[in-house]
Amino acid sequence: MAAFVGAVKFLICLLLWFNIVSCIQGAREFYEFQYPFIKRASSFSSSSFSSSNTDEVSYDYIIVGGGSAGCPLAATLSRNFSVLVLERGGVPFSNANVSFLSNFHIALADTSPSSASQPFVSTDGVINARARVLGGGTCINAGFYTRANSDFIKRVGWDARLVNESYPWVEKQIVHQPKLAQWQDAFKDGLLDVGVSPFNGFTYDHIYGTKVGGTIFDRFGRRHTAAELLASANPKMLTVLVYATVQKVLFEQTGKRPKAMGVMFKDENGNQHEAFLTNNRRSEVILSCGAIGTPQLLMLSGVGPKAELERLNISMVLHNEFVGKGMADNPMNSVFVPMTRPVEQSLIQTVGITKMGVYIEASSGFGQSQDSIRCHHGILSAEIGQLSTLPPKQRTKEAIEAFIKGKKDLPHEAFKGGFILEKIAMPLSTGHLNLVNTNVDDNPSVTFNYFGHPRDLRRCVNGIRMAAKVIQSEKFTNFTKCDKPTVEKLLNMSVKANINLIPKHTNDTKSLEQFCKDTVITIWHYHGGCHVGKVVNHDHKVLGTRRLRIVDGSTFSESPGTNPQGTVLMMGRYMGVKILRRRLGKAAHV
């Protein structure tokens, strides 16, 4: 009897232990995921949710990509319909590299498979990054928030009234007015000193002159991402699966036009799943994978140029020669500004919007931190120039390794200071995207063709001259406490900061052109590949298909505003409201 009682007590203790462990794991997962509707992809069951009375799970909308557009889109559509979001990355909430401004450079330097940032190198030789996390680019960018100008809204044919309702929806939830850093304040005075006027104060609007924009970093330096917009969702109608990598869209091809039926995806353990739409003709698969991921996924699903699909033995669903075409990235060049004393870390807060087709921005302080000096900065364009003074075709793996080794041996003082950045607005040079293989985890081949159009190169030269004038201005030199440097000295200092080859004769126009070509880097504003009128119609429905839509920057033929994240966030909300109103009219709850 005593043995029986002892065995019962042991079993009770064991059950209690398992319950405690289960509760701890549950609490940890809740803290990590923050919202109850966010789950790991491996938890997916084909009978876990249904908007109909059938046993098989089905959704009114399946959104592929929980990024800058996908999160606000999902939050909006879930107010009235069942929504499944499939995000290939993890969550940002407990990731310190994502959450804090001070770790901005570390997040981009992390190239591990689980990183929120996935590096890629274009065929131009420029090292770049894609987001791989719930919240998308808002988790790894410099945080600057601004609206597009009214001309952009007119060009894309959007309803201006709804646009002006959608921007504030985003801004009230995650956007803040920055506390202006000293570097940014001095930069503002320098811009005004050289005629980038008037000063428009703090504003979200895109206006010629100098302004202070919004930021998704709060006053404590904590980042607020698109994932937080999911708080506005109807939790009963939304399921978000993380570590869910969509491999292709599933089509029914019995009718005149292929009809999207659902998607195939794999979970974090590599297991395959299929998720399906309801039978309603208005249910949709919506691609929000970004300018790299969306054209890639379309082609992997059989929609794209016939020759491209045949080359990799992909069954063709629909020939469209324009998928992956018209890829563009706004070229950026940076000029290093030395300081004799440490300067606080700051990302973009002040911007100069010129009338010559260039934007002037600034950052400071990241190069001097101990982490910054010891980290692999292959993709942190703005702060170290990512081998920028090495001609693009020579930016090999060996060159990158040599760069890292050389950087580790430099004294701490070599990294004091900051950068003045110039970015080309609306580049005329475009390139293309091609599949390398049929593995969705691998980056496609991307060519941006930087400075392929001579006008872009002329604007870069003008931008470098403007950046130099700002650095040489009385107001800015009063802050830096450095002698007024010549243009040649500035460019040579930039080269020294980037620890690489020096362009010769940097003080004449021809060499400024060469400097632009040799030091071109990215500010991660690439776009295109699924243009309106070529891949999608004006409602962003994929031409020649049914129940398939695209809502992201792959549809843009230009990057809106000085920095596009505000408009991509707004776009998610805008398209969600538009879809609901067309489907429900005044009955839509938004």
Coordinates of C-alpha atoms in Angstrom, one line a residue:
M1 CA 0.0 0.0 0.0
A2 CA 2.8 2.4 0.9
A3 CA 4.5 1.6 -2.4
F4 CA 1.2 2.4 -4.2
V5 CA 0.8 5.8 -2.4
G6 CA 4.4 6.6 -3.1
A7 CA 3.9 5.8 -6.8
V8 CA 0.8 8.0 -6.9
K9 CA 2.7 10.9 -5.2
F10 CA 5.5 10.5 -7.7
L11 CA 3.1 10.6 -10.7
I12 CA 1.4 13.7 -9.2
C13 CA 4.8 15.4 -8.8
L14 CA 5.7 14.5 -12.3
L15 CA 2.5 15.9 -13.7
L16 CA 2.9 19.1 -11.7
W17 CA 6.5 19.4 -13.0
F18 CA 5.3 18.9 -16.6
N19 CA 2.6 21.5 -16.1
I20 CA 5.1 24.0 -14.6
V21 CA 7.5 23.4 -17.5
S22 CA 4.6 23.8 -20.0
C23 CA 3.5 27.0 -18.3
I24 CA 7.0 28.4 -18.4
Q25 CA 7.4 27.5 -22.1
G26 CA 3.9 29.0 -22.8
A27 CA 4.8 32.2 -21.0
R28 CA 8.2 32.4 -22.8
E29 CA 6.4 31.9 -26.2
F30 CA 3.7 34.5 -25.3
Y31 CA 6.4 37.0 -24.3
E32 CA 8.3 36.3 -27.5
F33 CA 5.3 36.4 -29.8
Q34 CA 3.4 39.1 -27.9
Y35 CA 0.0 38.4 -29.6
P36 CA -2.0 35.2 -29.2
F37 CA -2.7 34.9 -32.9
I38 CA 1.1 34.7 -33.7
K39 CA 2.3 31.1 -33.8
R40 CA 5.0 29.0 -35.2
A41 CA 4.4 27.5 -38.6
S42 CA 4.7 24.0 -37.2
S43 CA 1.5 24.5 -35.2
F44 CA -0.5 24.8 -38.5
S45 CA -3.3 22.3 -38.9
S46 CA -5.6 21.9 -41.9
S47 CA -8.5 21.9 -39.5
S48 CA -7.4 24.6 -37.0
F49 CA -9.6 27.3 -38.4
S50 CA -12.3 27.7 -41.0
S51 CA -14.5 30.6 -42.0
S52 CA -17.0 28.1 -43.4
N53 CA -18.8 25.1 -41.9
T54 CA -16.5 22.5 -43.5
D55 CA -13.8 20.7 -41.6
E56 CA -11.0 21.8 -43.9
V57 CA -9.3 25.1 -43.0
S58 CA -9.8 27.9 -45.5
Y59 CA -9.2 31.7 -45.4
D60 CA -10.8 34.7 -47.0
Y61 CA -7.3 36.1 -47.5
I62 CA -3.8 34.6 -47.4
I63 CA -1.1 37.2 -47.2
V64 CA 2.4 36.1 -48.0
G65 CA 4.9 38.3 -46.2
G66 CA 4.3 40.0 -42.8
G67 CA 6.3 43.1 -43.6
S68 CA 5.8 46.9 -43.9
A69 CA 2.8 46.4 -46.2
G70 CA 1.6 43.0 -45.1
C71 CA 1.1 43.8 -41.4
P72 CA -1.2 46.8 -41.8
L73 CA -3.0 45.0 -44.7
A74 CA -3.7 42.0 -42.5
A75 CA -4.8 44.1 -39.5
T76 CA -7.3 45.9 -41.8
L77 CA -8.7 42.9 -43.6
S78 CA -9.2 41.0 -40.4
R79 CA -11.7 43.5 -39.2
N80 CA -14.2 41.7 -41.5
F81 CA -12.7 38.6 -42.9
S82 CA -10.5 35.6 -41.9
V83 CA -6.8 36.3 -42.7
L84 CA -3.7 34.0 -42.7
V85 CA -0.3 35.7 -42.7
L86 CA 2.7 33.6 -43.6
E87 CA 6.0 35.2 -42.6
R88 CA 9.3 33.4 -43.4
G89 CA 11.2 35.0 -40.5
G90 CA 10.7 35.2 -36.7
V91 CA 9.3 37.9 -34.5
P92 CA 11.0 41.2 -33.6
F93 CA 9.6 41.8 -30.1
S94 CA 12.4 40.1 -28.0
N95 CA 15.2 40.8 -30.4
A96 CA 17.4 43.4 -28.9
N97 CA 19.3 44.0 -32.2
V98 CA 16.0 45.0 -33.8
S99 CA 14.5 46.8 -30.8
F100 CA 17.1 49.4 -30.0
L101 CA 18.6 52.2 -32.1
S102 CA 22.0 51.6 -30.5
N103 CA 22.1 48.1 -32.1
F104 CA 21.0 49.2 -35.6
H105 CA 24.5 48.4 -37.0
I106 CA 24.6 45.0 -35.2
A107 CA 21.3 43.8 -36.7
L108 CA 22.6 44.6 -40.2
A109 CA 25.9 43.0 -39.5
D110 CA 24.3 39.8 -38.3
T111 CA 24.4 37.5 -41.4
S112 CA 23.4 34.2 -39.5
P113 CA 20.5 32.1 -40.9
S114 CA 18.2 33.3 -38.2
S115 CA 19.0 37.0 -38.5
A116 CA 16.3 39.5 -39.2
S117 CA 18.5 40.7 -42.1
Q118 CA 19.3 38.5 -45.1
P119 CA 22.3 39.8 -47.1
F120 CA 22.5 39.7 -50.9
V121 CA 24.9 41.1 -53.4
S122 CA 23.7 42.5 -56.7
T123 CA 25.5 41.7 -59.9
D124 CA 26.7 45.3 -59.8
G125 CA 28.8 44.4 -56.8
V126 CA 26.8 46.4 -54.2
I127 CA 26.1 44.6 -50.9
N128 CA 22.5 44.9 -49.9
A129 CA 20.0 43.4 -47.4
R130 CA 16.4 42.0 -47.3
A131 CA 14.3 41.8 -44.2
R132 CA 13.5 38.3 -42.8
V133 CA 11.3 39.0 -39.8
L134 CA 7.7 39.9 -38.9
G135 CA 7.5 43.7 -39.5
G136 CA 9.8 43.5 -42.5
G137 CA 12.0 46.5 -43.4
T138 CA 10.7 48.5 -40.4
C139 CA 12.8 46.1 -38.2
I140 CA 16.1 46.8 -39.8
N141 CA 16.0 50.2 -41.4
A142 CA 17.2 53.6 -40.1
G143 CA 13.7 54.5 -38.9
F144 CA 13.1 57.7 -40.9
Y145 CA 9.4 58.4 -41.6
T146 CA 8.1 60.7 -44.2
R147 CA 5.1 60.8 -46.7
A148 CA 5.3 60.8 -50.4
N149 CA 4.6 64.0 -52.3
S150 CA 1.2 64.7 -53.8
D151 CA 2.6 64.2 -57.4
F152 CA 3.5 60.6 -56.6
I153 CA 0.0 59.9 -55.3
K154 CA -1.4 61.3 -58.5
R155 CA 1.0 59.4 -60.7
V156 CA 0.0 56.0 -59.1
G157 CA -3.7 56.9 -59.4
W158 CA -4.5 56.6 -55.7
D159 CA -7.5 58.2 -54.0
A160 CA -6.0 61.2 -52.2
R161 CA -8.7 61.3 -49.6
L162 CA -8.2 57.7 -48.6
V163 CA -4.4 58.2 -48.7
N164 CA -4.7 61.1 -46.2
E165 CA -6.8 58.9 -43.9
S166 CA -4.4 56.0 -44.1
Y167 CA -1.2 57.8 -43.3
P168 CA -2.5 59.0 -39.8
W169 CA -3.7 55.5 -39.0
V170 CA -0.1 54.4 -39.2
E171 CA 1.4 57.5 -37.6
K172 CA -0.8 57.4 -34.5
Q173 CA 0.4 53.9 -33.6
I174 CA 4.1 53.8 -34.3
V175 CA 5.6 57.1 -35.5
H176 CA 7.3 59.7 -33.2
Q177 CA 8.8 63.2 -33.4
P178 CA 12.6 62.7 -32.8
K179 CA 14.6 64.5 -30.2
L180 CA 17.1 66.1 -32.5
A181 CA 20.7 64.9 -32.0
Q182 CA 23.4 67.6 -32.0
W183 CA 24.9 66.1 -35.2
Q184 CA 21.5 66.4 -36.9
D185 CA 20.9 69.9 -35.6
A186 CA 24.3 71.1 -37.0
F187 CA 23.6 69.3 -40.2
K188 CA 20.3 71.2 -40.4
D189 CA 22.1 74.5 -40.0
G190 CA 24.6 73.5 -42.6
L191 CA 21.9 72.7 -45.2
L192 CA 20.3 76.1 -44.6
D193 CA 23.7 77.8 -44.7
V194 CA 24.3 76.5 -48.3
G195 CA 20.8 77.4 -49.5
V196 CA 18.7 74.2 -49.1
S197 CA 15.8 76.3 -47.8
P198 CA 13.4 77.1 -46.4
F199 CA 13.4 75.4 -43.1
N200 CA 10.1 73.5 -42.9
G201 CA 10.4 72.4 -39.3
F202 CA 9.1 69.1 -38.1
T203 CA 6.8 67.6 -40.8
Y204 CA 5.9 64.3 -42.4
D205 CA 5.3 66.1 -45.7
H206 CA 7.7 66.0 -48.6
I207 CA 8.5 69.7 -49.3
Y208 CA 11.5 71.3 -51.0
G209 CA 14.0 72.7 -48.4
T210 CA 15.2 71.3 -45.1
K211 CA 13.0 69.5 -42.6
V212 CA 13.0 67.2 -39.6
G213 CA 11.0 64.1 -40.3
G214 CA 9.3 61.5 -38.2
T215 CA 10.9 58.3 -36.8
I216 CA 9.7 54.9 -35.7
F217 CA 12.2 55.1 -32.7
D218 CA 10.7 56.6 -29.6
R219 CA 12.5 59.0 -27.2
F220 CA 14.1 56.0 -25.4
G221 CA 15.6 54.7 -28.6
R222 CA 13.2 51.8 -28.9
R223 CA 12.0 50.8 -32.4
H224 CA 8.3 50.4 -33.2
T225 CA 7.7 48.2 -36.2
A226 CA 4.9 47.3 -38.5
A227 CA 4.3 44.2 -36.4
E228 CA 2.8 46.5 -33.7
L229 CA 0.1 47.5 -36.2
L230 CA -1.3 44.0 -35.7
A231 CA -2.6 45.2 -32.4
S232 CA -5.4 46.9 -34.5
A233 CA -6.5 43.5 -35.9
N234 CA -9.5 41.4 -34.9
P235 CA -7.7 38.7 -33.1
K236 CA -10.5 36.2 -33.7
M237 CA -10.1 36.5 -37.4
L238 CA -6.3 36.6 -37.8
T239 CA -3.7 33.9 -37.8
V240 CA 0.0 34.8 -38.2
L241 CA 2.5 32.0 -38.7
V242 CA 6.2 32.8 -38.4
Y243 CA 9.0 30.7 -39.8
A244 CA 6.5 29.9 -42.6
T245 CA 8.4 30.0 -45.9
V246 CA 6.0 30.0 -48.9
Q247 CA 7.4 28.0 -51.8
K248 CA 4.7 28.7 -54.4
V249 CA 1.2 29.8 -55.1
L250 CA -1.2 27.0 -55.9
F251 CA -3.4 27.5 -59.0
E252 CA -6.4 25.9 -60.6
Q253 CA -6.0 26.0 -64.4
T254 CA -9.2 24.7 -65.7
G255 CA -10.7 28.1 -66.6
K256 CA -9.6 30.7 -69.1
R257 CA -7.4 32.3 -66.5
P258 CA -5.5 30.5 -63.7
K259 CA -7.2 31.0 -60.3
A260 CA -5.2 31.2 -57.1
M261 CA -6.4 28.5 -54.7
G262 CA -3.9 28.7 -51.9
V263 CA -0.2 28.3 -51.2
M264 CA 2.4 25.7 -50.3
F265 CA 4.8 26.5 -47.5
K266 CA 7.3 24.8 -45.2
D267 CA 7.6 25.3 -41.4
E268 CA 10.7 25.7 -39.3
N269 CA 11.2 22.0 -39.2
G270 CA 11.1 21.7 -43.0
N271 CA 7.7 20.0 -43.1
Q272 CA 5.4 20.9 -46.0
H273 CA 1.9 22.4 -45.6
E274 CA -0.8 23.7 -47.8
A275 CA -3.2 26.5 -47.0
F276 CA -6.3 27.3 -49.0
L277 CA -8.7 30.1 -49.8
T278 CA -12.5 29.8 -49.4
N279 CA -14.5 29.2 -52.5
N280 CA -15.7 32.8 -52.6
R281 CA -14.6 34.4 -55.9
R282 CA -13.4 37.5 -53.9
S283 CA -11.0 35.6 -51.7
E284 CA -7.4 36.3 -52.6
V285 CA -3.8 35.3 -52.2
I286 CA -1.9 38.6 -51.7
L287 CA 1.8 38.8 -52.2
S288 CA 3.6 41.3 -49.9
C289 CA 7.1 39.8 -50.1
G290 CA 8.9 43.0 -51.2
A291 CA 10.7 43.9 -54.4
I292 CA 13.0 40.9 -54.2
G293 CA 10.7 38.3 -52.8
T294 CA 7.5 38.9 -54.8
P295 CA 8.9 38.6 -58.4
Q296 CA 10.9 35.6 -57.2
L297 CA 7.8 33.9 -55.8
L298 CA 5.8 34.7 -58.8
M299 CA 8.3 33.0 -61.1
L300 CA 8.7 30.0 -58.7
S301 CA 4.9 29.7 -58.9
G302 CA 5.0 29.6 -62.7
V303 CA 4.1 33.2 -63.5
G304 CA 6.9 35.0 -65.5
P305 CA 8.9 35.0 -68.6
K306 CA 8.5 31.7 -70.5
A307 CA 12.3 31.3 -71.2
E308 CA 13.1 31.9 -67.5
L309 CA 10.7 29.3 -66.3
E310 CA 11.8 26.7 -68.9
R311 CA 15.4 27.2 -68.0
L312 CA 14.7 25.9 -64.5
N313 CA 12.0 23.4 -65.6
I314 CA 9.2 25.3 -63.8
S315 CA 5.8 24.4 -65.0
M316 CA 4.4 27.5 -66.7
V317 CA 1.1 28.8 -65.4
L318 CA 1.2 32.1 -67.2
H319 CA 3.7 33.8 -69.5
N320 CA 4.5 37.4 -68.5
E321 CA 7.8 38.8 -69.8
F322 CA 7.7 41.8 -67.4
V323 CA 8.0 39.9 -64.1
G324 CA 11.4 40.8 -62.6
K325 CA 12.0 43.6 -65.1
G326 CA 12.5 47.3 -64.2
M327 CA 14.3 46.7 -61.0
A328 CA 15.8 49.9 -59.6
D329 CA 17.7 51.0 -56.5
N330 CA 18.4 54.6 -55.5
P331 CA 22.2 54.9 -55.6
M332 CA 23.8 56.5 -52.5
N333 CA 27.2 57.8 -51.8
S334 CA 28.6 58.9 -48.5
V335 CA 31.3 61.5 -47.4
F336 CA 33.0 60.9 -44.1
V337 CA 33.3 63.8 -41.6
P338 CA 36.0 63.4 -38.9
M339 CA 35.5 64.5 -35.3
T340 CA 38.2 65.1 -32.7
R341 CA 35.7 64.0 -30.0
P342 CA 33.1 61.3 -29.7
V343 CA 29.7 62.1 -31.2
E344 CA 26.3 60.6 -30.1
Q345 CA 24.7 58.0 -32.3
S346 CA 22.1 59.3 -34.6
L347 CA 20.3 57.9 -37.6
I348 CA 18.4 60.0 -40.2
Q349 CA 16.4 62.8 -38.6
T350 CA 17.1 65.8 -40.8
V351 CA 16.9 65.8 -44.6
G352 CA 17.6 68.3 -47.4
I353 CA 15.2 68.0 -50.3
T354 CA 16.9 69.8 -53.2
K355 CA 15.5 70.8 -56.6
M356 CA 18.3 69.0 -58.5
G357 CA 17.1 65.5 -57.9
V358 CA 19.1 64.5 -54.9
Y359 CA 18.4 64.2 -51.2
I360 CA 21.0 65.0 -48.5
E361 CA 20.9 63.0 -45.2
A362 CA 23.2 62.3 -42.3
S363 CA 24.2 59.7 -39.7
S364 CA 26.7 59.7 -36.8
G365 CA 28.4 57.9 -34.1
F366 CA 28.0 54.2 -35.0
G367 CA 31.5 53.8 -36.3
Q368 CA 33.1 54.6 -33.0
S369 CA 31.5 52.0 -30.8
Q370 CA 33.5 48.9 -29.8
D371 CA 30.9 46.6 -31.3
S372 CA 31.0 48.6 -34.6
I373 CA 34.7 48.2 -34.9
R374 CA 34.7 44.5 -34.3
C375 CA 31.7 43.5 -36.4
H376 CA 31.4 42.4 -39.9
H377 CA 29.8 45.5 -41.6
G378 CA 29.5 44.1 -45.1
I379 CA 26.0 45.4 -45.4
L380 CA 26.0 48.5 -43.2
S381 CA 26.3 50.9 -46.2
A382 CA 25.9 54.2 -44.5
E383 CA 28.5 53.8 -41.8
I384 CA 31.5 52.1 -43.3
G385 CA 30.9 52.4 -47.0
Q386 CA 30.9 48.6 -47.4
L387 CA 34.1 48.6 -49.4
S388 CA 32.6 51.5 -51.3
T389 CA 36.0 52.7 -52.6
L390 CA 36.7 49.4 -54.1
P391 CA 35.2 49.3 -57.6
P392 CA 32.0 47.1 -57.5
K393 CA 33.3 44.3 -59.7
Q394 CA 36.2 43.9 -57.3
R395 CA 34.1 43.5 -54.2
T396 CA 34.8 39.8 -53.9
K397 CA 34.5 37.6 -50.9
E398 CA 38.3 37.8 -50.4
A399 CA 38.1 41.6 -50.5
I400 CA 35.4 41.6 -47.9
E401 CA 37.5 39.3 -45.6
A402 CA 40.5 41.5 -46.1
F403 CA 38.4 44.6 -45.2
I404 CA 37.2 43.0 -42.0
K405 CA 40.8 42.0 -41.0
G406 CA 42.1 45.5 -41.7
K407 CA 39.3 47.1 -39.8
K408 CA 40.1 45.1 -36.6
D409 CA 43.6 46.4 -36.5
L410 CA 42.6 50.1 -36.7
P411 CA 42.7 52.3 -33.6
H412 CA 39.4 53.3 -32.0
E413 CA 40.0 57.0 -32.9
A414 CA 39.8 56.2 -36.6
F415 CA 36.0 55.7 -36.3
K416 CA 35.0 59.0 -34.7
G417 CA 32.7 61.2 -36.7
G418 CA 29.8 60.6 -39.1
F419 CA 28.7 60.6 -42.6
I420 CA 26.8 63.0 -45.0
L421 CA 24.8 60.9 -47.4
E422 CA 23.5 61.9 -50.8
K423 CA 20.8 59.8 -52.5
I424 CA 19.6 60.1 -56.1
A425 CA 15.8 60.6 -56.3
M426 CA 13.9 58.7 -59.1
P427 CA 16.9 57.1 -60.8
L428 CA 16.4 56.5 -64.6
S429 CA 18.7 53.5 -64.6
T430 CA 17.0 50.1 -64.2
G431 CA 17.9 46.5 -64.2
H432 CA 16.3 43.0 -63.8
L433 CA 15.8 40.1 -61.5
N434 CA 16.4 36.4 -62.5
L435 CA 16.1 33.1 -60.7
V436 CA 19.3 31.3 -59.8
N437 CA 17.5 28.1 -58.8
T438 CA 14.2 26.9 -57.5
N439 CA 15.0 27.2 -53.8
V440 CA 13.0 30.1 -52.4
D441 CA 15.5 30.4 -49.5
D442 CA 18.3 31.4 -51.9
N443 CA 18.5 35.0 -53.2
P444 CA 17.7 35.5 -56.9
S445 CA 20.2 37.3 -59.1
V446 CA 19.5 41.0 -59.1
T447 CA 21.0 43.8 -61.3
F448 CA 20.2 47.4 -60.6
N449 CA 22.5 48.9 -63.3
Y450 CA 23.6 51.9 -61.1
F451 CA 24.4 55.0 -63.2
G452 CA 23.5 53.3 -66.4
H453 CA 21.8 56.5 -67.4
P454 CA 24.1 59.5 -67.7
R455 CA 21.6 61.8 -65.9
D456 CA 21.9 59.8 -62.7
L457 CA 25.6 60.2 -62.8
R458 CA 25.3 64.0 -63.3
R459 CA 23.0 64.2 -60.3
C460 CA 25.4 62.2 -58.2
V461 CA 28.2 64.7 -59.0
N462 CA 26.0 67.5 -58.0
G463 CA 25.0 65.7 -54.8
I464 CA 28.6 65.1 -53.8
R465 CA 29.4 68.8 -54.3
M466 CA 26.4 69.7 -52.2
A467 CA 27.4 67.4 -49.4
A468 CA 30.9 68.9 -49.5
K469 CA 29.5 72.4 -49.2
V470 CA 27.4 71.4 -46.2
I471 CA 30.5 70.0 -44.5
Q472 CA 32.5 73.1 -45.4
S473 CA 29.7 75.5 -44.2
E474 CA 30.5 77.8 -41.3
K475 CA 27.6 76.4 -39.1
F476 CA 28.8 72.8 -39.6
T477 CA 32.5 73.4 -39.1
N478 CA 31.6 75.3 -35.9
F479 CA 30.1 72.1 -34.6
T480 CA 32.8 69.7 -35.8
K481 CA 35.7 72.0 -34.6
C482 CA 37.7 71.0 -37.7
D483 CA 39.4 73.1 -40.3
K484 CA 37.4 73.7 -43.4
P485 CA 38.5 70.8 -45.6
T486 CA 38.8 71.0 -49.4
V487 CA 36.6 68.7 -51.5
E488 CA 39.7 66.6 -52.3
K489 CA 40.6 66.2 -48.7
L490 CA 37.0 65.3 -47.8
L491 CA 36.9 62.5 -50.4
N492 CA 40.3 61.3 -49.3
M493 CA 39.1 61.2 -45.7
S494 CA 36.1 59.2 -46.9
V495 CA 38.4 56.7 -48.5
K496 CA 40.5 56.5 -45.3
A497 CA 37.4 55.9 -43.2
N498 CA 36.4 53.1 -45.5
I499 CA 39.9 51.7 -45.5
N500 CA 40.3 51.1 -49.2
L501 CA 41.6 52.3 -52.5
I502 CA 41.6 56.1 -53.3
P503 CA 40.1 57.5 -56.4
K504 CA 42.7 59.7 -58.0
H505 CA 42.3 63.4 -58.9
T506 CA 39.2 63.7 -56.7
N507 CA 38.8 67.5 -57.2
D508 CA 37.8 67.5 -60.9
T509 CA 34.4 66.7 -62.4
K510 CA 35.6 63.6 -64.2
S511 CA 37.0 62.1 -61.1
L512 CA 33.9 63.0 -59.1
E513 CA 32.0 60.9 -61.7
Q514 CA 34.5 58.1 -61.1
F515 CA 34.1 58.6 -57.3
C516 CA 30.3 58.2 -57.7
K517 CA 30.8 54.9 -59.7
D518 CA 33.4 53.5 -57.4
T519 CA 31.8 54.4 -54.1
V520 CA 28.1 53.6 -55.0
I521 CA 26.3 51.9 -52.1
T522 CA 22.7 51.4 -51.2
I523 CA 20.2 52.9 -48.8
W524 CA 17.9 49.8 -49.3
H525 CA 15.2 51.6 -51.3
Y526 CA 15.1 49.2 -54.1
H527 CA 11.8 48.7 -55.9
G528 CA 10.1 47.4 -59.1
G529 CA 9.9 44.0 -60.7
C530 CA 6.0 43.9 -60.8
H531 CA 5.0 47.2 -62.3
V532 CA 1.5 48.5 -62.6
G533 CA 0.3 48.0 -66.2
K534 CA 2.8 45.3 -66.9
V535 CA 2.4 42.7 -64.1
V536 CA -0.6 44.1 -62.1
N537 CA -3.5 46.3 -63.0
H538 CA -4.3 49.6 -61.2
D539 CA -6.0 47.6 -58.4
H540 CA -2.8 45.6 -58.0
K541 CA -4.4 42.4 -59.2
V542 CA -2.0 40.2 -61.2
L543 CA -2.8 40.5 -64.9
G544 CA -4.1 37.3 -66.5
T545 CA -5.0 35.6 -63.2
R546 CA -7.9 35.4 -60.7
R547 CA -7.7 35.9 -56.9
L548 CA -4.1 37.0 -56.9
R549 CA -2.9 40.5 -55.9
I550 CA 0.4 42.2 -55.0
V551 CA 0.7 44.9 -52.3
D552 CA 4.3 46.0 -51.8
G553 CA 7.1 48.1 -53.3
S554 CA 7.6 45.7 -56.3
T555 CA 4.8 47.6 -58.0
F556 CA 6.6 51.0 -57.7
S557 CA 8.4 52.6 -60.6
E558 CA 9.9 55.1 -58.2
S559 CA 10.7 55.2 -54.5
P560 CA 8.2 57.5 -52.8
G561 CA 9.5 60.4 -50.7
T562 CA 13.0 60.7 -49.4
N563 CA 12.5 57.4 -47.6
P564 CA 9.7 55.0 -48.7
Q565 CA 8.7 53.1 -45.5
G566 CA 5.9 55.6 -44.6
T567 CA 4.2 55.1 -48.0
V568 CA 4.6 51.3 -47.9
L569 CA 3.0 51.2 -44.5
M570 CA 0.3 53.5 -45.6
M571 CA -0.2 51.4 -48.8
G572 CA -1.0 48.3 -46.7
R573 CA -3.7 50.2 -44.8
Y574 CA -5.0 51.9 -48.0
M575 CA -5.3 48.7 -50.0
G576 CA -7.0 46.9 -47.1
V577 CA -9.6 49.6 -46.7
K578 CA -10.1 49.8 -50.5
I579 CA -10.6 46.0 -50.7
L580 CA -13.1 46.0 -47.8
R581 CA -15.1 48.9 -49.2
R582 CA -15.4 47.4 -52.6
R583 CA -16.5 44.1 -51.1
L584 CA -18.8 45.4 -48.3
G585 CA -19.5 49.0 -49.1
K586 CA -20.6 51.0 -46.1
A587 CA -20.9 47.8 -44.0
A588 CA -17.1 47.6 -43.9
H589 CA -15.8 47.9 -40.3
V590 CA -12.4 49.7 -40.6

